[in-house]
Short mmCIF file of C-alpha atoms and ligand atoms in Angstrom, two decimals:
data_model
loop_
_atom_site.label_atom_id
_atom_site.label_comp_id
_atom_site.label_asym_id
_atom_site.label_seq_id
_atom_site.Cartn_x
_atom_site.Cartn_y
_atom_site.Cartn_z
CA MET K 1460 70.79 115.58 97.50
CA LEU K 1461 73.23 113.28 97.93
CA GLU K 1462 76.72 113.64 98.60
CA LEU K 1463 79.41 111.52 97.50
CA ALA K 1464 81.88 113.89 99.21
CA SER K 1465 80.68 112.09 102.47
CA PHE K 1466 83.25 109.29 101.40
CA SER K 1467 86.85 109.24 102.41
CA ASP K 1468 89.90 107.84 101.31
CA SER K 1469 91.77 107.85 104.66
CA TYR K 1470 90.43 107.69 108.42
CA ALA K 1471 92.25 111.24 108.85
CA GLU K 1472 90.06 112.53 106.44
CA ALA K 1473 86.67 111.05 107.30
CA ARG K 1474 87.42 112.32 110.71
CA LYS K 1475 87.88 115.60 110.06
CA LYS K 1476 84.76 115.43 107.55
CA PHE K 1477 82.70 114.13 110.70
CA VAL K 1478 83.52 116.07 113.18
CA GLU K 1479 82.96 119.33 110.94
CA ALA K 1480 79.30 117.66 110.02
CA ALA K 1481 78.83 116.91 113.72
CA ARG K 1482 79.72 120.73 114.71
CA ARG K 1483 77.59 122.30 111.58
CA ALA K 1484 74.51 120.28 112.87
CA GLY K 1485 75.39 121.42 116.70
CA ALA K 1486 76.16 118.44 118.40
CA LYS K 1487 78.08 118.34 120.97
CA LEU K 1488 81.72 116.59 120.50
CA ALA K 1489 83.87 113.50 123.09
CA SER K 1490 86.89 111.84 121.72
CA TYR K 1491 88.80 109.07 122.96
CA LYS K 1492 92.27 109.06 122.43
CA HIS K 1493 94.26 105.86 121.28
CA PRO K 1494 97.06 105.91 123.97
CA ASP K 1495 99.70 104.07 121.96
CA GLU K 1496 98.69 103.28 118.08
CA ARG K 1497 98.65 105.51 115.43
CA GLY K 1498 97.43 105.81 111.69
CA PRO K 1499 99.99 104.81 108.71
CA GLY K 1500 100.43 108.42 108.44
CA GLY K 1501 101.31 109.07 111.26
CA GLU K 1502 98.24 110.23 112.87
CA ALA K 1503 96.39 109.79 116.34
CA LEU K 1504 93.57 107.74 116.64
CA TYR K 1505 90.20 108.14 118.35
CA LEU K 1506 86.63 106.90 119.44
CA ASP K 1507 84.76 110.24 118.35
CA VAL K 1508 81.11 110.44 120.10
CA SER K 1509 78.73 113.18 118.62
CA VAL K 1510 75.66 114.17 120.86
CA LEU K 1511 73.02 115.65 119.06
CA GLY K 1512 70.22 116.96 121.20
CA PRO K 1513 69.67 117.22 124.52
CA GLY K 1514 72.69 115.47 126.59
CA ASP K 1515 70.10 114.54 129.64
CA ALA K 1516 67.54 112.95 127.02
CA SER K 1517 65.44 109.98 127.72
CA ARG K 1518 65.30 108.72 124.26
CA VAL K 1519 68.70 107.74 122.26
CA PHE K 1520 69.06 106.96 119.03
CA VAL K 1521 73.07 105.38 118.52
CA VAL K 1522 74.38 104.64 115.49
CA GLY K 1523 77.88 103.03 115.17
CA SER K 1524 80.64 102.73 112.66
CA GLY K 1525 83.81 100.90 112.12
CA THR K 1526 83.67 98.15 114.52
CA HIS K 1527 85.11 95.98 111.88
CA GLY K 1528 87.45 99.49 110.93
CA ILE K 1529 87.36 99.01 107.07
CA GLU K 1530 83.69 99.07 107.50
CA GLY K 1531 83.56 102.27 109.06
CA TYR K 1532 84.21 104.16 105.66
CA PRO K 1533 80.43 103.66 104.38
CA GLY K 1534 79.58 103.74 108.08
CA SER K 1535 81.03 107.62 108.40
CA ALA K 1536 79.77 108.68 105.19
CA ALA K 1537 76.41 107.50 106.33
CA GLN K 1538 76.59 109.28 109.84
CA ARG K 1539 78.40 112.29 108.28
CA ALA K 1540 75.67 112.47 105.06
CA TRP K 1541 72.95 112.18 107.68
CA LEU K 1542 74.20 115.18 110.10
CA ARG K 1543 74.40 117.37 107.09
CA GLY K 1544 71.37 116.48 106.33
CA ARG K 1545 69.70 119.34 108.44
CA PRO K 1546 68.67 116.98 111.22
CA ARG K 1547 65.38 117.46 113.42
CA LEU K 1548 65.07 115.80 116.32
CA PRO K 1549 61.79 114.95 118.11
CA LYS K 1550 61.36 116.15 121.65
CA ASP K 1551 63.19 114.20 124.62
CA THR K 1552 65.20 112.73 121.91
CA ALA K 1553 69.27 112.47 121.29
CA ALA K 1554 71.08 111.17 118.22
CA VAL K 1555 74.39 109.83 119.78
CA PHE K 1556 77.14 108.73 116.78
CA PHE K 1557 80.11 106.64 117.84
CA HIS K 1558 82.89 107.42 114.77
CA ALA K 1559 85.45 104.83 114.33
CA GLN K 1560 84.67 102.32 116.89
CA ASN K 1561 87.97 100.35 115.66
CA PRO K 1562 89.81 103.20 114.83
CA TRP K 1563 93.18 101.44 113.91
CA GLY K 1564 91.52 98.80 111.88
CA PHE K 1565 89.74 101.56 109.99
CA ALA K 1566 93.20 103.52 109.72
CA HIS K 1567 95.16 100.54 108.11
CA LYS K 1568 91.99 99.48 106.32
CA THR K 1569 91.51 96.56 107.88
CA ARG K 1570 88.69 94.60 110.05
CA VAL K 1571 90.70 93.85 112.75
CA THR K 1572 92.67 95.60 115.49
CA GLU K 1573 96.17 96.19 116.07
CA GLU K 1574 96.27 92.66 117.48
CA ASN K 1575 94.37 91.03 114.45
CA VAL K 1576 91.59 91.18 116.82
CA ASP K 1577 88.02 90.89 115.83
CA LEU K 1578 86.36 93.72 117.60
CA ASN K 1579 83.23 92.25 117.63
CA ARG K 1580 84.11 88.84 119.01
CA ASN K 1581 85.96 90.48 122.03
CA PHE K 1582 83.40 91.29 123.57
CA ILE K 1583 83.75 88.36 126.37
CA ASP K 1584 84.21 88.01 130.23
CA PHE K 1585 87.88 87.44 130.23
CA ALA K 1586 88.15 86.20 133.65
CA ARG K 1587 85.98 83.29 132.36
CA PRO K 1588 87.36 80.37 130.21
CA LEU K 1589 87.63 81.43 126.57
CA PRO K 1590 85.21 79.79 124.84
CA ALA K 1591 85.90 76.60 122.75
CA ASN K 1592 85.52 76.45 119.14
CA PRO K 1593 86.72 73.13 117.89
CA GLY K 1594 84.93 73.57 114.52
CA TYR K 1595 87.62 75.84 114.18
CA GLU K 1596 90.72 73.99 115.08
CA GLU K 1597 89.74 71.94 111.95
CA LEU K 1598 89.31 74.76 109.73
CA HIS K 1599 92.55 77.24 110.76
CA PRO K 1600 95.42 74.53 109.11
CA ILE K 1601 93.03 74.75 106.06
CA ILE K 1602 92.44 78.66 106.17
CA ALA K 1603 96.21 79.46 107.04
CA ILE K 1604 97.81 79.17 103.76
CA ARG K 1605 101.52 80.43 103.58
CA ASP K 1606 101.45 80.91 99.11
CA TRP K 1607 98.51 82.97 97.44
CA SER K 1608 97.40 81.71 94.59
CA GLU K 1609 94.13 81.04 92.61
CA GLU K 1610 95.32 77.09 92.64
CA SER K 1611 95.81 77.45 96.40
CA ILE K 1612 92.75 78.93 97.04
CA ALA K 1613 90.76 76.62 94.98
CA GLY K 1614 92.06 73.90 97.08
CA VAL K 1615 90.81 75.55 99.92
CA PHE K 1616 87.02 75.91 99.31
CA ALA K 1617 87.50 72.06 97.94
CA ARG K 1618 88.02 71.44 101.60
CA LEU K 1619 86.15 74.32 103.30
CA ASP K 1620 83.36 72.35 101.03
CA GLU K 1621 83.80 69.44 102.18
CA PHE K 1622 83.71 69.94 105.81
CA ARG K 1623 81.03 72.14 104.96
CA GLN K 1624 79.00 68.90 103.65
CA ARG K 1625 80.46 67.05 106.65
CA VAL K 1626 78.94 69.25 109.25
CA GLY K 1627 76.39 70.90 108.01
CA GLU K 1628 75.85 74.97 107.25
CA LYS K 1629 75.16 75.66 111.05
CA ALA K 1630 78.12 74.25 112.13
CA PHE K 1631 80.61 75.68 109.22
CA SER K 1632 78.90 79.02 109.89
CA ASP K 1633 80.15 78.77 113.81
CA ALA K 1634 83.34 77.36 112.77
CA PHE K 1635 84.43 79.90 110.31
CA ASN K 1636 82.81 83.04 111.64
CA GLY K 1637 81.39 82.47 114.86
CA GLY K 1638 84.63 83.75 117.01
CA GLN K 1639 87.69 81.78 117.90
CA TYR K 1640 90.03 82.55 120.67
CA SER K 1641 93.07 79.67 120.30
CA ARG K 1642 94.68 80.98 117.09
CA GLN K 1643 96.07 84.73 117.57
CA ASP K 1644 96.99 84.21 113.29
CA GLY K 1645 93.75 83.38 112.67
CA VAL K 1646 90.62 84.77 111.23
CA PHE K 1647 87.32 85.88 113.14
CA PHE K 1648 90.34 85.68 116.64
CA GLY K 1649 88.48 87.30 119.48
CA GLY K 1650 91.79 88.26 121.45
CA HIS K 1651 92.71 87.22 124.74
CA ARG K 1652 92.32 90.41 126.63
CA PRO K 1653 90.04 93.39 125.80
CA GLN K 1654 91.04 95.45 123.25
CA TRP K 1655 91.62 99.11 123.64
CA ALA K 1656 88.80 100.05 121.11
CA ASN K 1657 86.52 97.51 123.74
CA THR K 1658 87.29 99.76 127.03
CA ALA K 1659 86.53 103.20 124.78
CA PHE K 1660 83.77 102.14 123.65
CA ARG K 1661 82.48 100.67 127.25
CA GLY K 1662 83.17 104.18 128.29
CA ALA K 1663 81.50 106.37 125.81
CA VAL K 1664 78.66 103.94 126.47
CA GLU K 1665 79.14 104.68 130.46
CA ALA K 1666 79.68 108.82 129.52
CA HIS K 1667 76.76 109.31 126.93
CA LEU K 1668 74.27 106.81 128.08
CA GLY K 1669 74.19 106.10 131.37
CA ARG K 1670 70.78 108.40 132.32
CA ALA K 1671 68.57 107.21 129.56
CA ARG K 1672 65.83 104.77 129.70
CA LYS K 1673 64.99 104.36 126.34
CA VAL K 1674 68.19 103.58 124.26
CA SER K 1675 68.46 101.91 120.32
CA TYR K 1676 71.94 100.76 119.15
CA MET K 1677 72.45 100.75 115.25
CA ASP K 1678 75.98 98.92 114.44
CA LEU K 1679 76.80 99.88 110.95
CA HIS K 1680 78.65 96.92 108.87
CA THR K 1681 79.08 96.23 104.87
CA GLY K 1682 79.65 92.44 103.64
CA ILE K 1683 76.33 90.51 104.23
CA GLY K 1684 73.74 90.99 101.79
CA PRO K 1685 73.10 91.59 98.03
CA TRP K 1686 75.27 93.94 96.14
CA CYS K 1687 73.48 97.92 96.49
CA GLU K 1688 70.86 96.61 99.78
CA HIS K 1689 71.10 96.61 103.19
CA ILE K 1690 69.72 94.00 105.38
CA TYR K 1691 69.28 93.59 109.20
CA LEU K 1692 70.66 91.24 111.57
CA CYS K 1693 67.84 91.39 114.69
CA PHE K 1694 69.30 89.22 117.53
CA HIS K 1695 66.63 89.91 120.16
CA PRO K 1696 65.12 86.53 120.36
CA GLU K 1697 61.79 85.64 119.06
CA GLY K 1698 58.92 87.08 120.68
CA SER K 1699 60.33 89.92 122.54
CA PRO K 1700 59.34 93.51 123.01
CA ALA K 1701 62.50 94.51 121.79
CA ARG K 1702 62.43 92.08 118.71
CA GLU K 1703 58.84 93.62 118.09
CA ARG K 1704 60.09 97.03 118.08
CA ALA K 1705 62.61 96.46 115.74
CA ARG K 1706 59.78 95.02 113.71
CA ALA K 1707 58.10 98.01 114.15
CA TRP K 1708 60.20 100.57 113.48
CA TRP K 1709 62.27 99.01 110.28
CA GLY K 1710 59.40 96.32 109.08
CA GLU K 1711 59.16 93.03 108.22
CA ARG K 1712 62.65 92.38 106.97
CA ALA K 1713 64.23 93.97 110.04
CA VAL K 1714 63.42 90.22 111.96
CA ASN K 1715 62.94 87.96 108.80
CA LEU K 1716 66.79 87.96 107.09
CA GLN K 1717 65.33 89.42 104.23
CA GLY K 1718 68.17 89.69 101.61
CA VAL K 1719 70.98 87.51 103.58
CA THR K 1720 72.05 84.50 101.42
CA HIS K 1721 72.76 81.72 104.33
CA LYS K 1722 70.15 81.76 106.57
CA LYS K 1723 72.31 79.49 109.13
CA LEU K 1724 74.40 82.77 110.28
CA ALA K 1725 76.90 81.80 113.21
CA THR K 1726 76.20 82.31 116.65
CA TYR K 1727 78.67 84.65 117.54
CA SER K 1728 80.35 85.42 120.80
CA GLY K 1729 81.14 88.39 122.06
CA THR K 1730 79.88 90.86 120.35
CA ILE K 1731 79.36 94.61 121.00
CA ILE K 1732 75.66 94.96 120.62
CA ASP K 1733 75.29 92.12 123.10
CA ALA K 1734 77.91 94.12 125.47
CA PHE K 1735 75.80 97.45 124.54
CA ALA K 1736 72.86 96.12 125.94
CA GLU K 1737 74.25 94.53 129.14
CA MET K 1738 76.19 97.46 130.35
CA LEU K 1739 72.34 99.14 130.07
CA PRO K 1740 70.31 97.25 132.43
CA GLN K 1741 68.07 100.06 133.32
CA ALA K 1742 67.57 100.83 130.08
CA GLU K 1743 64.95 99.40 127.39
CA VAL K 1744 67.35 98.68 124.77
CA THR K 1745 66.76 97.74 121.03
CA SER K 1746 69.52 96.79 118.95
CA ILE K 1747 70.14 96.12 115.45
CA VAL K 1748 72.85 95.62 112.86
CA VAL K 1749 72.85 96.69 109.60
CA GLU K 1750 74.93 95.55 106.69
CA PHE K 1751 75.93 97.06 103.21
CA GLY K 1752 75.90 94.07 100.85
CA THR K 1753 78.73 93.69 98.54
CA ARG K 1754 80.48 90.61 97.24
CA PRO K 1755 78.82 86.97 97.51
CA ARG K 1756 79.65 85.01 100.72
CA ARG K 1757 82.08 83.14 98.85
CA GLU K 1758 83.98 86.21 98.00
CA MET K 1759 83.72 87.82 101.58
CA GLN K 1760 85.27 84.16 103.02
CA ARG K 1761 87.87 84.45 100.66
CA ALA K 1762 88.26 88.66 101.99
CA SER K 1763 89.11 86.82 105.35
CA MET K 1764 91.51 84.55 104.60
CA ALA K 1765 93.31 87.68 102.63
CA GLN K 1766 93.29 89.31 105.69
CA ARG K 1767 95.25 86.67 107.57
CA TRP K 1768 97.41 86.10 104.64
CA MET K 1769 98.04 89.65 104.07
CA ARG K 1770 99.14 90.34 107.41
CA PHE K 1771 101.24 87.23 108.11
CA GLU K 1772 102.78 86.08 104.89
CA GLY K 1773 101.93 89.25 102.58
CA PRO K 1774 105.64 91.10 103.91
CA ARG K 1775 107.02 88.24 101.97
CA ASP K 1776 105.71 89.41 98.64
CA PRO K 1777 104.75 93.25 98.44
CA VAL K 1778 104.01 93.27 95.21
CA LEU K 1779 101.51 90.10 95.72
CA ALA K 1780 100.32 91.62 98.71
CA ALA K 1781 99.45 94.86 97.28
CA LYS K 1782 97.21 93.25 94.42
CA VAL K 1783 95.51 91.15 97.56
CA ARG K 1784 95.27 94.29 99.07
CA ARG K 1785 93.70 95.93 96.48
CA GLU K 1786 90.66 93.43 96.11
CA TYR K 1787 89.88 93.16 99.86
CA GLU K 1788 89.50 96.80 100.27
CA ALA K 1789 87.23 96.37 97.51
CA ALA K 1790 85.18 94.00 99.38
CA PHE K 1791 84.64 95.69 102.27
CA TYR K 1792 84.25 99.23 100.89
CA PRO K 1793 83.29 99.64 97.45
CA VAL K 1794 84.20 102.65 94.71
CA ASP K 1795 81.29 102.13 92.62
CA VAL K 1796 79.10 105.41 92.57
CA GLU K 1797 75.78 103.59 92.41
CA TRP K 1798 76.86 101.39 95.59
CA ARG K 1799 78.00 104.86 97.50
CA LYS K 1800 74.67 106.30 96.34
CA ALA K 1801 72.93 103.67 97.21
CA VAL K 1802 74.24 104.03 101.26
CA LEU K 1803 73.36 107.59 101.47
CA GLU K 1804 69.81 107.33 100.70
CA GLN K 1805 69.33 104.00 102.46
CA SER K 1806 71.25 105.35 105.59
CA ARG K 1807 69.26 108.84 105.60
CA ASP K 1808 65.89 106.67 105.74
CA PHE K 1809 66.98 103.77 107.75
CA ILE K 1810 68.53 106.71 110.45
CA ASP K 1811 65.02 108.50 110.15
CA ARG K 1812 63.01 105.78 110.80
CA GLY K 1813 65.31 104.88 114.37
CA VAL K 1814 65.20 108.33 115.39
CA ALA K 1815 61.12 108.26 114.72
CA GLY K 1816 60.82 104.64 116.57
CA ILE K 1817 62.61 105.52 119.80
CA SER K 1818 60.73 108.99 120.10
CA SER K 1819 57.86 106.82 119.50
CA SER K 1820 58.32 103.82 121.54
ZN1 LIG S 1456 81.30 94.06 110.13
#
């Protein structure tokens, strides 16, 4: 049964549903409260962790939602629906769900944290010099539009196209999406210090996974891939045992970028899946990113620019900002019923495959 009631309109609603589903499934819960920030309704914000199965299991399958705040709505629905499906776990195996990894962004319906930071670029070593992204320096003045209009956006895309043709697809992706540490009011800003969500995530990994021997981490996102379909991003090197496990569990599509329209993905810095693996050197780690496709890449780039505009320019024009916000939210969290059914149907299958995979590896 596909329960569309698994989807929520607010962080508070999503959290309540997740916690209820975890309790009913018999999972243990741990919550990490944000010490300073609140949601738009004044609600407290948490990273919640549910542990289904033995707390000392040597094999653990982890599913994370909301690394990119707003993308956590479908991720949360997938987690809740799976927990409500009367899951049966193989021996010595646990399923651990991290709910709302960036709860501020989740509650405020944006990808970033309270400091405009992309959490998925924030897991760098801040004791070392910040990574440079000279390409972004060139793009920032183009992207940072002051007046949002169809004319100005068309102008931005003309200049982005010119840049891409000049430097090539890969360098364009690196510049735009790879992560940058110089412009606090830019897009894909990785931050100047670890975010609270970063620290909370590390604490939760240590507390719940430190004893596991085999761990898989699946991070749920939206925004890459075809409408109503999910795609996999596997960052384990070619030929590595981890990559072969991903292939065995989820099929060839787990490693061949099936469904990804742009094959020249950026080289991302400071991602949560890399941090996860580094934190568990004693374990055999298999990580995978799953994206539910929404809109074409160009519209997603427009949404990234909209997010920046809403935060830094939007307050000057609240009426336009409300319109831009509706478009932005739809890009990461569609209301369409068929899309939501697809999320539930497909996530049940790939989470089941992950659990079976880790238990047999
Ligand atoms: Zn994402």
